[in-house]
Amino acid sequence: MSTPRDWRTLDLSPGRRSLLEASAGTGKTWTISVLYLRLLLEHGMTPRQIVVTTFTNPAAEELRERLRARLLWALAFGAGRRTFPADSEALDELWLQARWRQHPEKQKSDFGTLQAALAELDMAPITTLHGLCQRILSDHPFASGSLFNGGELISGAALHAELAKDLQRRLLQGDADQDELIRLQGSAGLQPSAKTLKRILGQLLMPGSAIFPSAPRRACTSSPSSAIDLIAITPAGTSRR
């Protein structure tokens, strides 16, 4: 494991990567906020140019407010509403203190940058992974080949579960005109469970999967899952069973 580095010396230039790895409550959000500040002040970026993603909508909202609080905190220094304590040991305060003492002319320009960033923060891409994908599709419909009203993105697991329920309903109805997958119940009339169908659909939707004609229909006498053996699913890079 490499030695942890100070956030003030991390290389944030284009093409560089930094991994933040820590347990809950150890300061990941704090570190993200000060790195966000560095991107604004040192690299001249705007909130619209900085992507911040997380997993849930509540976490994204909290992160946005934490970043807003960080900008307000820095503005307080820039406007002179806070002074630097002589005995301060806070790394964020020491960083701003060193920046503005070494380059006094930057304090005024940084103040303008922070004000502009605060006004633009509501339009910044601080969202979930799904929200980021939806934003990219809506902002670049021609490049992505998507509709202008693309609708709401849903998770793959939720989609698979819905498809599995619909497929199980069709199996239970016993429609005569069905494709090869619908006839998997075999001559014994066994019905795969929704859980089994969800697993099968997940395999079918994997990139590079191929579906081959099934073997001749035969009676299934062991379990509902044995009916699934009638189909061959071959993801890319694997051999056909």
PDB file of C-alpha atoms in Angstrom:
ATOM      1  CA  MET A   1       0.000   0.000   0.000  1.00  0.00           C
ATOM      2  CA  SER A   2       1.352   3.410  -0.944  1.00  0.00           C
ATOM      3  CA  THR A   3       1.955   6.087   1.662  1.00  0.00           C
ATOM      4  CA  PRO A   4      -1.039   8.452   2.058  1.00  0.00           C
ATOM      5  CA  ARG A   5      -0.409  11.876   0.552  1.00  0.00           C
ATOM      6  CA  ASP A   6      -1.449  15.318   1.725  1.00  0.00           C
ATOM      7  CA  TRP A   7      -4.513  16.610  -0.152  1.00  0.00           C
ATOM      8  CA  ARG A   8      -2.665  19.887  -0.689  1.00  0.00           C
ATOM      9  CA  THR A   9       0.021  18.193  -2.803  1.00  0.00           C
ATOM     10  CA  LEU A  10      -2.140  15.843  -4.883  1.00  0.00           C
ATOM     11  CA  ASP A  11      -1.645  16.309  -8.622  1.00  0.00           C
ATOM     12  CA  LEU A  12      -5.023  17.451  -9.956  1.00  0.00           C
ATOM     13  CA  SER A  13      -3.864  18.194 -13.479  1.00  0.00           C
ATOM     14  CA  PRO A  14      -5.806  16.656 -16.426  1.00  0.00           C
ATOM     15  CA  GLY A  15      -5.292  12.917 -16.798  1.00  0.00           C
ATOM     16  CA  ARG A  16      -4.221  12.348 -13.206  1.00  0.00           C
ATOM     17  CA  ARG A  17      -6.054  10.094 -10.736  1.00  0.00           C
ATOM     18  CA  SER A  18      -6.226   9.994  -6.958  1.00  0.00           C
ATOM     19  CA  LEU A  19      -7.936   7.306  -4.878  1.00  0.00           C
ATOM     20  CA  LEU A  20      -9.644   8.284  -1.623  1.00  0.00           C
ATOM     21  CA  GLU A  21     -10.079   5.198   0.515  1.00  0.00           C
ATOM     22  CA  ALA A  22     -11.422   5.455   4.059  1.00  0.00           C
ATOM     23  CA  SER A  23     -14.059   4.143   6.425  1.00  0.00           C
ATOM     24  CA  ALA A  24     -17.288   5.933   7.283  1.00  0.00           C
ATOM     25  CA  GLY A  25     -16.877   9.128   9.261  1.00  0.00           C
ATOM     26  CA  THR A  26     -13.158   9.548   8.580  1.00  0.00           C
ATOM     27  CA  GLY A  27     -13.351  12.678   6.434  1.00  0.00           C
ATOM     28  CA  LYS A  28     -13.935  11.612   2.813  1.00  0.00           C
ATOM     29  CA  THR A  29     -16.526  14.330   2.230  1.00  0.00           C
ATOM     30  CA  TRP A  30     -14.291  16.914   3.911  1.00  0.00           C
ATOM     31  CA  THR A  31     -11.446  15.926   1.601  1.00  0.00           C
ATOM     32  CA  ILE A  32     -13.694  16.065  -1.457  1.00  0.00           C
ATOM     33  CA  SER A  33     -14.771  19.578  -0.500  1.00  0.00           C
ATOM     34  CA  VAL A  34     -11.224  20.925  -0.151  1.00  0.00           C
ATOM     35  CA  LEU A  35     -10.152  19.243  -3.405  1.00  0.00           C
ATOM     36  CA  TYR A  36     -13.188  20.879  -5.008  1.00  0.00           C
ATOM     37  CA  LEU A  37     -11.911  24.206  -3.694  1.00  0.00           C
ATOM     38  CA  ARG A  38      -8.478  23.531  -5.147  1.00  0.00           C
ATOM     39  CA  LEU A  39      -9.960  22.807  -8.577  1.00  0.00           C
ATOM     40  CA  LEU A  40     -11.821  26.110  -8.466  1.00  0.00           C
ATOM     41  CA  LEU A  41      -8.986  28.311  -7.217  1.00  0.00           C
ATOM     42  CA  GLU A  42      -5.815  26.660  -8.497  1.00  0.00           C
ATOM     43  CA  HIS A  43      -7.036  25.247 -11.811  1.00  0.00           C
ATOM     44  CA  GLY A  44      -9.630  27.855 -12.736  1.00  0.00           C
ATOM     45  CA  MET A  45     -12.432  25.348 -13.233  1.00  0.00           C
ATOM     46  CA  THR A  46     -16.128  26.115 -12.785  1.00  0.00           C
ATOM     47  CA  PRO A  47     -18.727  23.961 -10.982  1.00  0.00           C
ATOM     48  CA  ARG A  48     -20.175  22.883 -14.344  1.00  0.00           C
ATOM     49  CA  GLN A  49     -16.792  21.377 -15.236  1.00  0.00           C
ATOM     50  CA  ILE A  50     -16.421  19.302 -12.061  1.00  0.00           C
ATOM     51  CA  VAL A  51     -18.397  16.055 -11.814  1.00  0.00           C
ATOM     52  CA  VAL A  52     -19.172  14.776  -8.318  1.00  0.00           C
ATOM     53  CA  THR A  53     -21.150  11.525  -8.092  1.00  0.00           C
ATOM     54  CA  THR A  54     -22.438   9.290  -5.338  1.00  0.00           C
ATOM     55  CA  PHE A  55     -24.924   6.414  -5.009  1.00  0.00           C
ATOM     56  CA  THR A  56     -28.158   7.800  -3.572  1.00  0.00           C
ATOM     57  CA  ASN A  57     -30.182  10.991  -3.996  1.00  0.00           C
ATOM     58  CA  PRO A  58     -30.019  11.903  -0.261  1.00  0.00           C
ATOM     59  CA  ALA A  59     -26.233  11.482  -0.318  1.00  0.00           C
ATOM     60  CA  ALA A  60     -26.003  13.673  -3.431  1.00  0.00           C
ATOM     61  CA  GLU A  61     -28.063  16.410  -1.797  1.00  0.00           C
ATOM     62  CA  GLU A  62     -25.944  16.267   1.340  1.00  0.00           C
ATOM     63  CA  LEU A  63     -22.776  16.440  -0.745  1.00  0.00           C
ATOM     64  CA  ARG A  64     -24.073  19.478  -2.637  1.00  0.00           C
ATOM     65  CA  GLU A  65     -24.813  21.271   0.636  1.00  0.00           C
ATOM     66  CA  ARG A  66     -21.400  20.362   2.026  1.00  0.00           C
ATOM     67  CA  LEU A  67     -19.753  21.851  -1.057  1.00  0.00           C
ATOM     68  CA  ARG A  68     -21.939  24.951  -0.754  1.00  0.00           C
ATOM     69  CA  ALA A  69     -20.870  25.293   2.882  1.00  0.00           C
ATOM     70  CA  ARG A  70     -17.234  24.997   1.847  1.00  0.00           C
ATOM     71  CA  LEU A  71     -17.612  27.849  -0.661  1.00  0.00           C
ATOM     72  CA  LEU A  72     -19.346  30.026   1.937  1.00  0.00           C
ATOM     73  CA  TRP A  73     -16.591  29.222   4.414  1.00  0.00           C
ATOM     74  CA  ALA A  74     -13.900  30.307   1.933  1.00  0.00           C
ATOM     75  CA  LEU A  75     -15.875  33.435   1.023  1.00  0.00           C
ATOM     76  CA  ALA A  76     -15.895  34.431   4.675  1.00  0.00           C
ATOM     77  CA  PHE A  77     -12.097  34.539   4.576  1.00  0.00           C
ATOM     78  CA  GLY A  78     -12.032  36.298   1.229  1.00  0.00           C
ATOM     79  CA  ALA A  79     -14.422  39.001   2.428  1.00  0.00           C
ATOM     80  CA  GLY A  80     -12.493  39.506   5.631  1.00  0.00           C
ATOM     81  CA  ARG A  81     -15.364  38.363   7.843  1.00  0.00           C
ATOM     82  CA  ARG A  82     -13.030  35.836   9.451  1.00  0.00           C
ATOM     83  CA  THR A  83      -9.424  36.233  10.471  1.00  0.00           C
ATOM     84  CA  PHE A  84      -6.795  33.559  10.606  1.00  0.00           C
ATOM     85  CA  PRO A  85      -6.124  32.485  14.187  1.00  0.00           C
ATOM     86  CA  ALA A  86      -2.459  32.714  14.996  1.00  0.00           C
ATOM     87  CA  ASP A  87      -2.478  29.226  16.519  1.00  0.00           C
ATOM     88  CA  SER A  88      -4.694  27.619  13.874  1.00  0.00           C
ATOM     89  CA  GLU A  89      -3.786  24.037  12.994  1.00  0.00           C
ATOM     90  CA  ALA A  90      -6.678  23.383  10.580  1.00  0.00           C
ATOM     91  CA  LEU A  91      -5.186  22.287   7.268  1.00  0.00           C
ATOM     92  CA  ASP A  92      -7.804  24.080   5.169  1.00  0.00           C
ATOM     93  CA  GLU A  93      -7.196  27.371   6.991  1.00  0.00           C
ATOM     94  CA  LEU A  94      -3.440  26.969   6.738  1.00  0.00           C
ATOM     95  CA  TRP A  95      -3.741  26.316   3.009  1.00  0.00           C
ATOM     96  CA  LEU A  96      -5.774  29.481   2.338  1.00  0.00           C
ATOM     97  CA  GLN A  97      -3.560  31.433   4.684  1.00  0.00           C
ATOM     98  CA  ALA A  98      -0.409  30.405   2.811  1.00  0.00           C
ATOM     99  CA  ARG A  99      -2.035  31.010  -0.589  1.00  0.00           C
ATOM    100  CA  TRP A 100      -3.129  34.549   0.183  1.00  0.00           C
ATOM    101  CA  ARG A 101      -0.092  35.574   2.197  1.00  0.00           C
ATOM    102  CA  GLN A 102       2.326  34.477  -0.505  1.00  0.00           C
ATOM    103  CA  HIS A 103       0.197  35.980  -3.290  1.00  0.00           C
ATOM    104  CA  PRO A 104      -1.955  38.812  -1.870  1.00  0.00           C
ATOM    105  CA  GLU A 105      -3.206  39.691  -5.356  1.00  0.00           C
ATOM    106  CA  LYS A 106      -4.954  36.324  -5.599  1.00  0.00           C
ATOM    107  CA  GLN A 107      -7.265  36.998  -2.679  1.00  0.00           C
ATOM    108  CA  LYS A 108      -9.436  39.436  -4.626  1.00  0.00           C
ATOM    109  CA  SER A 109      -9.611  37.220  -7.732  1.00  0.00           C
ATOM    110  CA  ASP A 110     -10.342  34.168  -5.595  1.00  0.00           C
ATOM    111  CA  PHE A 111     -13.182  36.058  -3.967  1.00  0.00           C
ATOM    112  CA  GLY A 112     -14.748  36.683  -7.385  1.00  0.00           C
ATOM    113  CA  THR A 113     -14.204  33.047  -8.377  1.00  0.00           C
ATOM    114  CA  LEU A 114     -15.924  31.809  -5.226  1.00  0.00           C
ATOM    115  CA  GLN A 115     -18.893  34.134  -5.711  1.00  0.00           C
ATOM    116  CA  ALA A 116     -19.350  32.953  -9.297  1.00  0.00           C
ATOM    117  CA  ALA A 117     -19.006  29.313  -8.245  1.00  0.00           C
ATOM    118  CA  LEU A 118     -21.616  29.723  -5.535  1.00  0.00           C
ATOM    119  CA  ALA A 119     -24.070  31.238  -8.026  1.00  0.00           C
ATOM    120  CA  GLU A 120     -23.459  28.344 -10.442  1.00  0.00           C
ATOM    121  CA  LEU A 121     -23.501  25.516  -7.908  1.00  0.00           C
ATOM    122  CA  ASP A 122     -27.177  24.623  -8.463  1.00  0.00           C
ATOM    123  CA  MET A 123     -26.332  23.757 -12.085  1.00  0.00           C
ATOM    124  CA  ALA A 124     -23.248  21.702 -11.195  1.00  0.00           C
ATOM    125  CA  PRO A 125     -23.266  17.936 -11.931  1.00  0.00           C
ATOM    126  CA  ILE A 126     -23.423  16.812  -8.305  1.00  0.00           C
ATOM    127  CA  THR A 127     -25.699  13.809  -8.497  1.00  0.00           C
ATOM    128  CA  THR A 128     -26.002  10.028  -8.507  1.00  0.00           C
ATOM    129  CA  LEU A 129     -24.456   7.818 -11.171  1.00  0.00           C
ATOM    130  CA  HIS A 130     -27.885   7.341 -12.749  1.00  0.00           C
ATOM    131  CA  GLY A 131     -28.540  11.066 -12.600  1.00  0.00           C
ATOM    132  CA  LEU A 132     -25.207  11.772 -14.295  1.00  0.00           C
ATOM    133  CA  CYS A 133     -26.016   9.346 -17.118  1.00  0.00           C
ATOM    134  CA  GLN A 134     -29.433  10.914 -17.591  1.00  0.00           C
ATOM    135  CA  ARG A 135     -27.895  14.379 -17.704  1.00  0.00           C
ATOM    136  CA  ILE A 136     -25.340  13.329 -20.324  1.00  0.00           C
ATOM    137  CA  LEU A 137     -28.064  11.811 -22.504  1.00  0.00           C
ATOM    138  CA  SER A 138     -30.282  14.884 -22.220  1.00  0.00           C
ATOM    139  CA  ASP A 139     -27.422  17.350 -22.794  1.00  0.00           C
ATOM    140  CA  HIS A 140     -26.042  15.457 -25.817  1.00  0.00           C
ATOM    141  CA  PRO A 141     -29.032  13.797 -27.538  1.00  0.00           C
ATOM    142  CA  PHE A 142     -27.509  13.829 -31.028  1.00  0.00           C
ATOM    143  CA  ALA A 143     -24.153  12.388 -29.959  1.00  0.00           C
ATOM    144  CA  SER A 144     -25.824   9.680 -27.847  1.00  0.00           C
ATOM    145  CA  GLY A 145     -28.650   8.957 -30.292  1.00  0.00           C
ATOM    146  CA  SER A 146     -31.218   9.301 -27.510  1.00  0.00           C
ATOM    147  CA  LEU A 147     -34.661  10.890 -27.502  1.00  0.00           C
ATOM    148  CA  PHE A 148     -35.108  14.439 -26.271  1.00  0.00           C
ATOM    149  CA  ASN A 149     -37.601  13.158 -23.686  1.00  0.00           C
ATOM    150  CA  GLY A 150     -35.620  10.137 -22.596  1.00  0.00           C
ATOM    151  CA  GLY A 151     -37.639   9.539 -19.453  1.00  0.00           C
ATOM    152  CA  GLU A 152     -36.353   8.471 -16.070  1.00  0.00           C
ATOM    153  CA  LEU A 153     -33.464   6.031 -15.783  1.00  0.00           C
ATOM    154  CA  ILE A 154     -34.024   2.966 -13.628  1.00  0.00           C
ATOM    155  CA  SER A 155     -31.574   0.456 -12.230  1.00  0.00           C
ATOM    156  CA  GLY A 156     -30.799  -2.741 -14.115  1.00  0.00           C
ATOM    157  CA  ALA A 157     -31.889  -4.878 -11.154  1.00  0.00           C
ATOM    158  CA  ALA A 158     -35.323  -3.242 -11.078  1.00  0.00           C
ATOM    159  CA  LEU A 159     -35.707  -3.726 -14.830  1.00  0.00           C
ATOM    160  CA  HIS A 160     -34.726  -7.405 -14.632  1.00  0.00           C
ATOM    161  CA  ALA A 161     -37.196  -7.973 -11.796  1.00  0.00           C
ATOM    162  CA  GLU A 162     -40.027  -6.366 -13.772  1.00  0.00           C
ATOM    163  CA  LEU A 163     -39.199  -8.384 -16.893  1.00  0.00           C
ATOM    164  CA  ALA A 164     -39.020 -11.591 -14.863  1.00  0.00           C
ATOM    165  CA  LYS A 165     -42.478 -10.965 -13.392  1.00  0.00           C
ATOM    166  CA  ASP A 166     -43.927 -10.261 -16.836  1.00  0.00           C
ATOM    167  CA  LEU A 167     -42.323 -13.391 -18.286  1.00  0.00           C
ATOM    168  CA  GLN A 168     -43.582 -15.552 -15.413  1.00  0.00           C
ATOM    169  CA  ARG A 169     -47.097 -14.179 -15.968  1.00  0.00           C
ATOM    170  CA  ARG A 170     -46.957 -15.188 -19.631  1.00  0.00           C
ATOM    171  CA  LEU A 171     -45.690 -18.631 -18.707  1.00  0.00           C
ATOM    172  CA  LEU A 172     -48.516 -19.129 -16.238  1.00  0.00           C
ATOM    173  CA  GLN A 173     -51.048 -18.066 -18.845  1.00  0.00           C
ATOM    174  CA  GLY A 174     -49.751 -20.765 -21.169  1.00  0.00           C
ATOM    175  CA  ASP A 175     -49.893 -18.729 -24.369  1.00  0.00           C
ATOM    176  CA  ALA A 176     -49.567 -21.003 -27.370  1.00  0.00           C
ATOM    177  CA  ASP A 177     -47.632 -18.605 -29.607  1.00  0.00           C
ATOM    178  CA  GLN A 178     -44.419 -18.050 -27.633  1.00  0.00           C
ATOM    179  CA  ASP A 179     -40.756 -18.007 -28.533  1.00  0.00           C
ATOM    180  CA  GLU A 180     -38.109 -20.510 -27.451  1.00  0.00           C
ATOM    181  CA  LEU A 181     -37.605 -18.967 -24.028  1.00  0.00           C
ATOM    182  CA  ILE A 182     -41.314 -19.096 -23.203  1.00  0.00           C
ATOM    183  CA  ARG A 183     -41.390 -22.865 -23.910  1.00  0.00           C
ATOM    184  CA  LEU A 184     -38.704 -23.632 -21.296  1.00  0.00           C
ATOM    185  CA  GLN A 185     -41.217 -25.215 -18.936  1.00  0.00           C
ATOM    186  CA  GLY A 186     -41.010 -28.482 -20.904  1.00  0.00           C
ATOM    187  CA  SER A 187     -43.586 -31.188 -21.334  1.00  0.00           C
ATOM    188  CA  ALA A 188     -44.014 -31.629 -17.573  1.00  0.00           C
ATOM    189  CA  GLY A 189     -45.512 -28.151 -17.359  1.00  0.00           C
ATOM    190  CA  LEU A 190     -43.065 -26.929 -14.713  1.00  0.00           C
ATOM    191  CA  GLN A 191     -42.789 -23.161 -14.298  1.00  0.00           C
ATOM    192  CA  PRO A 192     -39.456 -21.492 -13.424  1.00  0.00           C
ATOM    193  CA  SER A 193     -39.697 -19.163 -10.445  1.00  0.00           C
ATOM    194  CA  ALA A 194     -39.442 -15.379 -10.789  1.00  0.00           C
ATOM    195  CA  LYS A 195     -36.033 -15.542  -9.084  1.00  0.00           C
ATOM    196  CA  THR A 196     -34.781 -18.087 -11.622  1.00  0.00           C
ATOM    197  CA  LEU A 197     -36.153 -16.078 -14.530  1.00  0.00           C
ATOM    198  CA  LYS A 198     -34.494 -12.926 -13.207  1.00  0.00           C
ATOM    199  CA  ARG A 199     -31.150 -14.727 -13.121  1.00  0.00           C
ATOM    200  CA  ILE A 200     -31.650 -16.047 -16.651  1.00  0.00           C
ATOM    201  CA  LEU A 201     -32.616 -12.635 -18.002  1.00  0.00           C
ATOM    202  CA  GLY A 202     -29.530 -11.140 -16.395  1.00  0.00           C
ATOM    203  CA  GLN A 203     -27.397 -13.659 -18.276  1.00  0.00           C
ATOM    204  CA  LEU A 204     -29.244 -13.057 -21.539  1.00  0.00           C
ATOM    205  CA  LEU A 205     -28.670  -9.306 -21.306  1.00  0.00           C
ATOM    206  CA  MET A 206     -24.932  -9.618 -20.691  1.00  0.00           C
ATOM    207  CA  PRO A 207     -22.800  -8.065 -23.474  1.00  0.00           C
ATOM    208  CA  GLY A 208     -21.756 -10.709 -25.999  1.00  0.00           C
ATOM    209  CA  SER A 209     -24.358 -13.298 -24.976  1.00  0.00           C
ATOM    210  CA  ALA A 210     -25.711 -15.516 -27.740  1.00  0.00           C
ATOM    211  CA  ILE A 211     -28.806 -17.731 -27.699  1.00  0.00           C
ATOM    212  CA  PHE A 212     -28.664 -20.998 -29.633  1.00  0.00           C
ATOM    213  CA  PRO A 213     -31.576 -23.280 -30.616  1.00  0.00           C
ATOM    214  CA  SER A 214     -32.609 -25.498 -27.766  1.00  0.00           C
ATOM    215  CA  ALA A 215     -32.334 -29.246 -27.634  1.00  0.00           C
ATOM    216  CA  PRO A 216     -35.441 -31.315 -28.431  1.00  0.00           C
ATOM    217  CA  ARG A 217     -38.134 -30.877 -25.825  1.00  0.00           C
ATOM    218  CA  ARG A 218     -37.980 -33.404 -23.020  1.00  0.00           C
ATOM    219  CA  ALA A 219     -39.778 -34.009 -19.771  1.00  0.00           C
ATOM    220  CA  CYS A 220     -38.400 -32.180 -16.732  1.00  0.00           C
ATOM    221  CA  THR A 221     -38.631 -34.347 -13.650  1.00  0.00           C
ATOM    222  CA  SER A 222     -36.101 -32.944 -11.205  1.00  0.00           C
ATOM    223  CA  SER A 223     -36.792 -29.263 -10.500  1.00  0.00           C
ATOM    224  CA  PRO A 224     -38.031 -26.144 -12.244  1.00  0.00           C
ATOM    225  CA  SER A 225     -34.457 -25.025 -12.788  1.00  0.00           C
ATOM    226  CA  SER A 226     -33.739 -28.150 -14.865  1.00  0.00           C
ATOM    227  CA  ALA A 227     -35.888 -26.715 -17.635  1.00  0.00           C
ATOM    228  CA  ILE A 228     -33.346 -23.952 -18.071  1.00  0.00           C
ATOM    229  CA  ASP A 229     -30.831 -26.465 -19.420  1.00  0.00           C
ATOM    230  CA  LEU A 230     -32.666 -26.373 -22.747  1.00  0.00           C
ATOM    231  CA  ILE A 231     -31.024 -23.086 -23.670  1.00  0.00           C
ATOM    232  CA  ALA A 232     -27.357 -22.289 -24.238  1.00  0.00           C
ATOM    233  CA  ILE A 233     -26.163 -18.836 -23.132  1.00  0.00           C
ATOM    234  CA  THR A 234     -22.662 -17.963 -24.284  1.00  0.00           C
ATOM    235  CA  PRO A 235     -21.163 -14.654 -23.122  1.00  0.00           C
ATOM    236  CA  ALA A 236     -18.213 -13.348 -25.087  1.00  0.00           C
ATOM    237  CA  GLY A 237     -15.021 -15.177 -24.286  1.00  0.00           C
ATOM    238  CA  THR A 238     -16.661 -18.410 -23.056  1.00  0.00           C
ATOM    239  CA  SER A 239     -17.392 -21.663 -24.780  1.00  0.00           C
ATOM    240  CA  ARG A 240     -20.813 -23.002 -25.652  1.00  0.00           C
ATOM    241  CA  ARG A 241     -22.068 -25.704 -23.299  1.00  0.00           C
TER     242      ARG A 241
END
